PDB file of C-alpha atoms and ligand atoms in Angstrom:
ATOM      1  CA  MET R   1      42.421 150.251  81.554  1.00 41.00           C
ATOM      2  CA  ASN R   2      41.669 146.403  82.609  1.00 41.00           C
ATOM      3  CA  THR R   3      44.777 145.800  80.514  1.00 50.00           C
ATOM      4  CA  PRO R   4      48.506 146.181  82.402  1.00 55.00           C
ATOM      5  CA  LYS R   5      50.785 148.622  80.863  1.00 67.00           C
ATOM      6  CA  LYS R   6      53.176 147.715  78.343  1.00 82.00           C
ATOM      7  CA  PRO R   7      56.510 147.831  79.786  1.00 87.00           C
ATOM      8  CA  LEU R   8      58.130 151.031  79.007  1.00 92.00           C
ATOM      9  CA  ILE R   9      61.885 151.104  78.183  1.00 95.00           C
ATOM     10  CA  LEU R  10      64.186 153.740  78.099  1.00 97.00           C
ATOM     11  CA  ILE R  11      66.443 154.602  75.196  1.00 97.00           C
ATOM     12  CA  VAL R  12      68.942 156.437  75.739  1.00 97.00           C
ATOM     13  CA  GLU R  13      71.294 157.566  72.418  1.00 96.00           C
ATOM     14  CA  ASP R  14      73.067 160.888  71.576  1.00 95.00           C
ATOM     15  CA  GLU R  15      73.410 159.187  68.357  1.00 93.00           C
ATOM     16  CA  ALA R  16      70.548 160.280  66.668  1.00 94.00           C
ATOM     17  CA  PRO R  17      70.340 157.731  63.806  1.00 92.00           C
ATOM     18  CA  ILE R  18      70.756 154.882  66.030  1.00 90.00           C
ATOM     19  CA  LEU R  19      68.681 156.536  68.450  1.00 93.00           C
ATOM     20  CA  GLU R  20      64.714 156.669  65.622  1.00 94.00           C
ATOM     21  CA  LEU R  21      66.582 153.305  64.302  1.00 90.00           C
ATOM     22  CA  ILE R  22      66.151 151.212  68.095  1.00 92.00           C
ATOM     23  CA  ARG R  23      62.725 153.157  67.282  1.00 94.00           C
ATOM     24  CA  TYR R  24      61.369 152.563  65.174  1.00 93.00           C
ATOM     25  CA  ASN R  25      62.339 149.129  65.493  1.00 91.00           C
ATOM     26  CA  LEU R  26      60.868 148.407  68.897  1.00 91.00           C
ATOM     27  CA  GLU R  27      58.014 149.844  68.216  1.00 91.00           C
ATOM     28  CA  ARG R  28      57.493 148.068  64.905  1.00 90.00           C
ATOM     29  CA  GLU R  29      57.266 144.906  68.037  1.00 85.00           C
ATOM     30  CA  GLY R  30      54.152 146.379  69.223  1.00 85.00           C
ATOM     31  CA  GLN R  31      54.867 144.785  73.139  1.00 85.00           C
ATOM     32  CA  TYR R  32      56.390 147.934  74.383  1.00 90.00           C
ATOM     33  CA  ARG R  33      56.224 151.765  75.368  1.00 92.00           C
ATOM     34  CA  ILE R  34      58.789 153.705  74.553  1.00 95.00           C
ATOM     35  CA  ALA R  35      60.774 156.543  76.010  1.00 97.00           C
ATOM     36  CA  GLU R  36      64.131 158.953  75.006  1.00 97.00           C
ATOM     37  CA  ALA R  37      67.045 160.658  76.417  1.00 97.00           C
ATOM     38  CA  ARG R  38      70.008 162.166  74.405  1.00 96.00           C
ATOM     39  CA  ASP R  39      71.991 162.855  77.992  1.00 96.00           C
ATOM     40  CA  GLY R  40      72.810 160.840  80.780  1.00 95.00           C
ATOM     41  CA  GLU R  41      71.264 164.032  83.227  1.00 95.00           C
ATOM     42  CA  GLU R  42      67.728 163.771  81.059  1.00 96.00           C
ATOM     43  CA  ALA R  43      67.979 159.978  81.170  1.00 97.00           C
ATOM     44  CA  LEU R  44      68.325 160.149  85.034  1.00 96.00           C
ATOM     45  CA  VAL R  45      65.113 162.668  85.747  1.00 95.00           C
ATOM     46  CA  ILE R  46      63.044 159.902  82.969  1.00 96.00           C
ATOM     47  CA  ILE R  47      64.624 157.343  84.636  1.00 95.00           C
ATOM     48  CA  ASP R  48      63.499 158.691  88.115  1.00 92.00           C
ATOM     49  CA  GLU R  49      59.643 159.485  86.727  1.00 91.00           C
ATOM     50  CA  GLU R  50      58.948 157.017  84.999  1.00 90.00           C
ATOM     51  CA  LEU R  51      60.804 153.955  86.907  1.00 90.00           C
ATOM     52  CA  PRO R  52      60.962 152.140  82.690  1.00 93.00           C
ATOM     53  CA  ALA R  53      61.075 148.673  83.412  1.00 91.00           C
ATOM     54  CA  LEU R  54      64.696 148.156  80.999  1.00 94.00           C
ATOM     55  CA  VAL R  55      66.775 150.374  79.792  1.00 96.00           C
ATOM     56  CA  VAL R  56      69.598 150.791  76.662  1.00 96.00           C
ATOM     57  CA  LEU R  57      71.403 153.091  77.520  1.00 94.00           C
ATOM     58  CA  ASP R  58      74.689 153.659  75.294  1.00 92.00           C
ATOM     59  CA  TRP R  59      78.578 154.610  77.454  1.00 88.00           C
ATOM     60  CA  MET R  60      79.961 157.534  75.497  1.00 87.00           C
ATOM     61  CA  LEU R  61      77.232 160.314  76.198  1.00 90.00           C
ATOM     62  CA  PRO R  62      77.501 164.159  77.007  1.00 88.00           C
ATOM     63  CA  GLN R  63      77.576 165.126  80.422  1.00 85.00           C
ATOM     64  CA  VAL R  64      76.770 162.302  82.167  1.00 90.00           C
ATOM     65  CA  SER R  65      78.418 159.279  80.851  1.00 89.00           C
ATOM     66  CA  GLY R  66      76.358 156.347  79.969  1.00 90.00           C
ATOM     67  CA  ILE R  67      78.575 153.980  83.116  1.00 87.00           C
ATOM     68  CA  GLU R  68      77.784 156.763  85.715  1.00 90.00           C
ATOM     69  CA  VAL R  69      74.463 157.542  85.127  1.00 93.00           C
ATOM     70  CA  CYS R  70      74.102 153.244  85.841  1.00 91.00           C
ATOM     71  CA  ARG R  71      76.050 153.689  89.178  1.00 89.00           C
ATOM     72  CA  ARG R  72      73.487 156.228  90.017  1.00 91.00           C
ATOM     73  CA  VAL R  73      70.696 154.027  89.521  1.00 91.00           C
ATOM     74  CA  ARG R  74      72.091 151.582  91.575  1.00 86.00           C
ATOM     75  CA  SER R  75      72.795 152.757  94.284  1.00 86.00           C
ATOM     76  CA  ARG R  76      69.663 154.491  94.718  1.00 83.00           C
ATOM     77  CA  PRO R  77      67.013 151.588  96.088  1.00 76.00           C
ATOM     78  CA  GLU R  78      63.990 152.704  93.810  1.00 80.00           C
ATOM     79  CA  THR R  79      66.116 152.172  90.792  1.00 85.00           C
ATOM     80  CA  ARG R  80      68.272 149.564  91.850  1.00 81.00           C
ATOM     81  CA  ASN R  81      66.716 146.834  90.116  1.00 80.00           C
ATOM     82  CA  ILE R  82      66.067 148.540  86.397  1.00 88.00           C
ATOM     83  CA  PRO R  83      68.018 146.168  84.325  1.00 90.00           C
ATOM     84  CA  ILE R  84      69.945 148.173  81.796  1.00 91.00           C
ATOM     85  CA  ILE R  85      71.849 146.714  79.074  1.00 91.00           C
ATOM     86  CA  MET R  86      74.345 148.936  78.202  1.00 89.00           C
ATOM     87  CA  VAL R  87      75.606 149.704  74.783  1.00 88.00           C
ATOM     88  CA  THR R  88      79.065 150.524  73.931  1.00 83.00           C
ATOM     89  CA  ALA R  89      81.512 151.353  71.358  1.00 77.00           C
ATOM     90  CA  ARG R  90      84.085 148.525  69.404  1.00 64.00           C
ATOM     91  CA  GLY R  91      87.555 148.013  70.641  1.00 62.00           C
ATOM     92  CA  GLU R  92      89.401 148.715  74.037  1.00 60.00           C
ATOM     93  CA  GLU R  93      86.457 150.642  75.473  1.00 62.00           C
ATOM     94  CA  ALA R  94      84.379 147.352  74.835  1.00 61.00           C
ATOM     95  CA  ASP R  95      87.269 145.647  77.146  1.00 59.00           C
ATOM     96  CA  ARG R  96      87.332 147.599  79.820  1.00 61.00           C
ATOM     97  CA  ILE R  97      84.024 148.068  80.467  1.00 61.00           C
ATOM     98  CA  ARG R  98      83.688 144.675  80.823  1.00 61.00           C
ATOM     99  CA  GLY R  99      86.589 144.907  83.540  1.00 50.00           C
ATOM    100  CA  LEU R 100      84.646 147.489  85.887  1.00 59.00           C
ATOM    101  CA  ASP R 101      81.907 146.154  88.118  1.00 63.00           C
ATOM    102  CA  THR R 102      79.423 148.606  86.425  1.00 70.00           C
ATOM    103  CA  GLY R 103      75.572 146.469  87.101  1.00 75.00           C
ATOM    104  CA  ALA R 104      74.623 146.759  83.769  1.00 82.00           C
ATOM    105  CA  ASP R 105      72.375 143.258  82.820  1.00 80.00           C
ATOM    106  CA  ASP R 106      74.194 143.122  79.363  1.00 82.00           C
ATOM    107  CA  TYR R 107      76.530 144.661  77.438  1.00 81.00           C
ATOM    108  CA  LEU R 108      76.108 145.085  72.936  1.00 84.00           C
ATOM    109  CA  THR R 109      78.884 145.761  71.071  1.00 83.00           C
ATOM    110  CA  LYS R 110      78.022 148.438  68.371  1.00 82.00           C
ATOM    111  CA  PRO R 111      77.591 148.025  65.130  1.00 82.00           C
ATOM    112  CA  PHE R 112      74.754 145.999  66.675  1.00 84.00           C
ATOM    113  CA  SER R 113      71.450 144.137  64.550  1.00 86.00           C
ATOM    114  CA  THR R 114      67.815 145.456  65.677  1.00 85.00           C
ATOM    115  CA  VAL R 115      67.373 142.191  65.753  1.00 86.00           C
ATOM    116  CA  GLU R 116      69.787 141.057  68.566  1.00 89.00           C
ATOM    117  CA  LEU R 117      68.922 143.825  70.421  1.00 90.00           C
ATOM    118  CA  LEU R 118      65.837 142.596  70.487  1.00 89.00           C
ATOM    119  CA  ALA R 119      66.968 139.460  71.604  1.00 88.00           C
ATOM    120  CA  ARG R 120      68.590 141.368  74.289  1.00 88.00           C
ATOM    121  CA  ILE R 121      65.688 142.384  75.326  1.00 90.00           C
ATOM    122  CA  ARG R 122      63.247 139.913  75.442  1.00 86.00           C
ATOM    123  CA  ALA R 123      66.035 137.775  77.184  1.00 84.00           C
ATOM    124  CA  VAL R 124      66.353 140.364  80.084  1.00 84.00           C
ATOM    125  CA  LEU R 125      62.905 141.540  80.858  1.00 82.00           C
ATOM    126  CA  ARG R 126      62.180 137.286  81.005  1.00 76.00           C
ATOM    127  CA  ARG R 127      65.068 136.318  82.925  1.00 74.00           C
ATOM    128  CA  ILE R 128      64.659 139.606  85.399  1.00 67.00           C
ATOM    129  CA  ARG R 129      60.832 140.106  85.322  1.00 60.00           C
ATOM    130  CA  PRO R 130      59.410 136.323  84.110  1.00 56.00           C
ATOM    131  CA  ALA R 131      55.808 138.922  84.616  1.00 53.00           C
ATOM    132  CA  LEU R 132      56.296 139.994  81.150  1.00 53.00           C
ATOM    133  CA  ALA R 133      56.023 136.518  80.332  1.00 55.00           C
ATOM    134  CA  GLU R 134      53.518 134.706  82.341  1.00 64.00           C
ATOM    135  CA  ASN R 135      50.126 134.541  83.084  1.00 76.00           C
ATOM    136  CA  ILE R 136      50.027 132.842  86.293  1.00 82.00           C
ATOM    137  CA  ILE R 137      52.619 134.972  88.714  1.00 83.00           C
ATOM    138  CA  ARG R 138      53.184 133.939  92.216  1.00 84.00           C
ATOM    139  CA  PHE R 139      54.375 135.462  94.950  1.00 86.00           C
ATOM    140  CA  GLY R 140      54.722 133.292  98.039  1.00 85.00           C
ATOM    141  CA  ASP R 141      50.935 132.286  98.474  1.00 88.00           C
ATOM    142  CA  ILE R 142      49.971 134.652  96.591  1.00 92.00           C
ATOM    143  CA  ILE R 143      48.641 133.264  93.183  1.00 91.00           C
ATOM    144  CA  VAL R 144      48.025 136.337  90.439  1.00 90.00           C
ATOM    145  CA  ASP R 145      46.537 135.182  87.046  1.00 88.00           C
ATOM    146  CA  ARG R 146      46.110 137.815  84.577  1.00 81.00           C
ATOM    147  CA  SER R 147      44.474 136.636  81.880  1.00 77.00           C
ATOM    148  CA  ALA R 148      41.166 135.499  84.283  1.00 81.00           C
ATOM    149  CA  HIS R 149      41.567 138.830  87.024  1.00 86.00           C
ATOM    150  CA  ARG R 150      41.736 135.599  89.857  1.00 91.00           C
ATOM    151  CA  VAL R 151      44.298 136.243  92.809  1.00 94.00           C
ATOM    152  CA  ARG R 152      44.345 133.527  94.803  1.00 94.00           C
ATOM    153  CA  ARG R 153      45.682 132.901  98.289  1.00 93.00           C
ATOM    154  CA  ALA R 154      46.388 130.313 100.338  1.00 87.00           C
ATOM    155  CA  ASP R 155      44.266 127.723  98.540  1.00 87.00           C
ATOM    156  CA  GLN R 156      41.396 130.526  98.320  1.00 92.00           C
ATOM    157  CA  ASP R 157      39.686 133.272  96.336  1.00 94.00           C
ATOM    158  CA  VAL R 158      40.427 136.389  97.479  1.00 95.00           C
ATOM    159  CA  HIS R 159      38.126 138.802  95.770  1.00 93.00           C
ATOM    160  CA  LEU R 160      39.438 142.325  95.004  1.00 94.00           C
ATOM    161  CA  GLY R 161      38.280 145.474  93.201  1.00 92.00           C
ATOM    162  CA  PRO R 162      39.672 146.485  89.730  1.00 90.00           C
ATOM    163  CA  THR R 163      42.276 149.371  91.094  1.00 92.00           C
ATOM    164  CA  GLU R 164      43.592 146.614  94.269  1.00 95.00           C
ATOM    165  CA  PHE R 165      44.357 143.753  91.744  1.00 94.00           C
ATOM    166  CA  ARG R 166      45.725 146.623  89.257  1.00 92.00           C
ATOM    167  CA  LEU R 167      47.737 147.591  93.158  1.00 95.00           C
ATOM    168  CA  LEU R 168      48.925 143.611  93.607  1.00 95.00           C
ATOM    169  CA  ASP R 169      49.259 143.302  89.205  1.00 90.00           C
ATOM    170  CA  HIS R 170      52.176 146.072  89.616  1.00 90.00           C
ATOM    171  CA  PHE R 171      53.471 145.207  92.989  1.00 92.00           C
ATOM    172  CA  ILE R 172      54.040 141.811  91.916  1.00 89.00           C
ATOM    173  CA  GLN R 173      55.563 142.767  88.581  1.00 82.00           C
ATOM    174  CA  HIS R 174      57.928 144.663  90.423  1.00 82.00           C
ATOM    175  CA  PRO R 175      58.991 142.423  93.970  1.00 81.00           C
ATOM    176  CA  GLY R 176      61.139 144.281  96.168  1.00 81.00           C
ATOM    177  CA  ARG R 177      60.691 147.770  94.610  1.00 83.00           C
ATOM    178  CA  VAL R 178      59.371 150.473  96.576  1.00 87.00           C
ATOM    179  CA  PHE R 179      56.932 152.681  95.238  1.00 91.00           C
ATOM    180  CA  SER R 180      55.505 156.555  96.039  1.00 91.00           C
ATOM    181  CA  ARG R 181      52.636 157.012  96.744  1.00 91.00           C
ATOM    182  CA  GLU R 182      52.868 159.379  93.135  1.00 87.00           C
ATOM    183  CA  GLN R 183      55.116 156.528  90.811  1.00 87.00           C
ATOM    184  CA  LEU R 184      51.455 153.917  92.340  1.00 91.00           C
ATOM    185  CA  LEU R 185      49.113 157.349  91.247  1.00 88.00           C
ATOM    186  CA  ASP R 186      50.945 156.619  87.682  1.00 82.00           C
ATOM    187  CA  ALA R 187      51.033 153.130  86.959  1.00 84.00           C
ATOM    188  CA  VAL R 188      47.563 151.953  89.137  1.00 88.00           C
ATOM    189  CA  TRP R 189      45.692 155.262  88.310  1.00 85.00           C
ATOM    190  CA  GLY R 190      47.695 157.574  85.326  1.00 76.00           C
ATOM    191  CA  SER R 191      49.081 160.241  85.178  1.00 66.00           C
ATOM    192  CA  ASP R 192      45.980 161.904  83.167  1.00 67.00           C
ATOM    193  CA  VAL R 193      43.864 161.285  86.361  1.00 71.00           C
ATOM    194  CA  TYR R 194      43.839 164.008  89.419  1.00 78.00           C
ATOM    195  CA  VAL R 195      43.663 161.228  92.631  1.00 81.00           C
ATOM    196  CA  GLU R 196      45.037 163.034  94.937  1.00 85.00           C
ATOM    197  CA  ALA R 197      48.022 160.718  97.065  1.00 83.00           C
ATOM    198  CA  ARG R 198      45.636 159.628 100.035  1.00 88.00           C
ATOM    199  CA  THR R 199      43.850 157.975  98.085  1.00 91.00           C
ATOM    200  CA  VAL R 200      46.836 155.187  97.531  1.00 93.00           C
ATOM    201  CA  ASP R 201      46.269 154.845 101.210  1.00 94.00           C
ATOM    202  CA  VAL R 202      43.168 153.579 101.034  1.00 94.00           C
ATOM    203  CA  HIS R 203      43.058 151.343  98.799  1.00 95.00           C
ATOM    204  CA  ILE R 204      46.551 149.968  99.926  1.00 96.00           C
ATOM    205  CA  GLY R 205      44.254 149.360 102.986  1.00 95.00           C
ATOM    206  CA  ARG R 206      41.828 147.828 100.925  1.00 95.00           C
ATOM    207  CA  LEU R 207      44.313 145.442  99.860  1.00 96.00           C
ATOM    208  CA  ARG R 208      45.732 144.078 102.683  1.00 94.00           C
ATOM    209  CA  LYS R 209      42.515 143.113 103.768  1.00 93.00           C
ATOM    210  CA  ALA R 210      41.861 141.781 101.009  1.00 94.00           C
ATOM    211  CA  LEU R 211      45.233 139.665 101.057  1.00 93.00           C
ATOM    212  CA  ASN R 212      44.937 139.061 104.548  1.00 90.00           C
ATOM    213  CA  ILE R 213      42.455 135.540 104.617  1.00 85.00           C
ATOM    214  CA  SER R 214      42.437 133.352 107.213  1.00 78.00           C
ATOM    215  CA  GLY R 215      45.095 130.294 107.052  1.00 75.00           C
ATOM    216  CA  ALA R 216      47.319 132.868 104.863  1.00 76.00           C
ATOM    217  CA  ASN R 217      50.707 134.288 105.711  1.00 69.00           C
ATOM    218  CA  ASN R 218      52.051 137.721 107.338  1.00 80.00           C
ATOM    219  CA  ASP R 219      50.999 141.106 105.693  1.00 86.00           C
ATOM    220  CA  PRO R 220      53.182 141.013 102.257  1.00 89.00           C
ATOM    221  CA  ILE R 221      52.543 144.719 102.112  1.00 92.00           C
ATOM    222  CA  ARG R 222      55.392 146.936 103.534  1.00 91.00           C
ATOM    223  CA  THR R 223      55.174 150.191 104.744  1.00 91.00           C
ATOM    224  CA  VAL R 224      58.452 153.041 103.943  1.00 87.00           C
ATOM    225  CA  ARG R 225      58.094 155.514 106.106  1.00 85.00           C
ATOM    226  CA  SER R 226      58.148 158.434 104.580  1.00 82.00           C
ATOM    227  CA  ALA R 227      58.793 156.534 101.082  1.00 86.00           C
ATOM    228  CA  GLY R 228      56.341 154.511  99.781  1.00 91.00           C
ATOM    229  CA  TYR R 229      55.140 150.622  99.641  1.00 94.00           C
ATOM    230  CA  ALA R 230      56.581 147.836  98.407  1.00 91.00           C
ATOM    231  CA  LEU R 231      55.467 144.024  97.726  1.00 90.00           C
ATOM    232  CA  ASP R 232      58.298 142.836 100.866  1.00 82.00           C
ATOM    233  CA  ASP R 233      61.116 141.270  99.391  1.00 58.00           C
ATOM    234  CA  ALA R 234      61.662 139.339 102.453  1.00 52.00           C
ATOM    235  CA  PHE R 235      58.320 137.667 102.610  1.00 52.00           C
ATOM    236  CA  LYS R 236      58.730 134.178 103.448  1.00 50.00           C
ATOM    237  CA  PRO R 237      55.809 131.440 103.424  1.00 47.00           C
ATOM    238  CA  ALA R 238      55.541 130.551 106.903  1.00 45.00           C
ATOM    239  CA  PRO R 239      56.194 126.916 107.622  1.00 46.00           C
ATOM    240  CA  MET R 240      53.290 124.231 107.719  1.00 45.00           C
ATOM    241  CA  GLY R 241      51.056 124.289 110.309  1.00 41.00           C
ATOM    242  CA  ALA R 242      52.327 127.834 111.640  1.00 38.00           C
TER     243      ALA R 242
HETATM  244 CA1  LIG Y 301      77.383 158.600  72.218  1.00 96.85          CA
END
C-alpha cells in the first residue's frame, strides 16, 4: 500500500436510475472510490464510518432529508469539513434551498449532465482539498513530496518509516480534522488488517519524534482527549529567530 488511497465519494440518492448513472460515470473516471446510500440514515452511518472525501447529496430523501443530513454533518467536528454537493429538483425547491444556510459547498439542479457533475466534483475537491491535485503539499514548515515519498521540515530531510509517511500524508490531506484511532487504522493500515488501536499511538509517537527536528516549530500533531489526533489547524510558523 505505497500509493495513497483514491478519494471516496459517497452518492446519496433514492432514485436507483440516477444513482446508477452517477456511479457509472464516476467509476469511469477512475479517480475515485464510490460508496452509495439510498436514504439519509444510511448516508449518516457511512459518513461517520468512512469519512468520505466528498458527498453528492440528494435533497429529497426518505426518512432523514438531505438538508438534515447536511446539518448533522456540519454540526460535528469529525465531519464538519467534508465537502457536500447538494442535488435539488428544478423549481421552487431549488430557490428555497439557496436561501437556507445548509452549509453545502455547491448545488446542482436536476436534471444535470454528468459532465457538469464531474466538473463540480473536481472543482470542489480542488478548492477544499488541494492535496488531491498536487504532489507537493505544504503545511506550516512541513513539505511532503508524495511522488518522491520525501518529507522536509525547516529545510531538513525528515526520515519516516512507511507507516509514519502514510499517517502524515493522511493528516496533511485533512488539516484540522480529528481522526479517531479506528479511523486512522482504516485509512492508513486498511480495514482488512487487524491491528490494535494502541499501535496507532506508537506510530503517532514515532511521527512526532521524527518531525521534532532542531529548528522546527512546535509539535503539529494535536492529541484530542478521548477522540483521537489531528494535524493542528491552529499551527502557525514561529517568528524568525524564535
Ligand atoms: Ca430523491
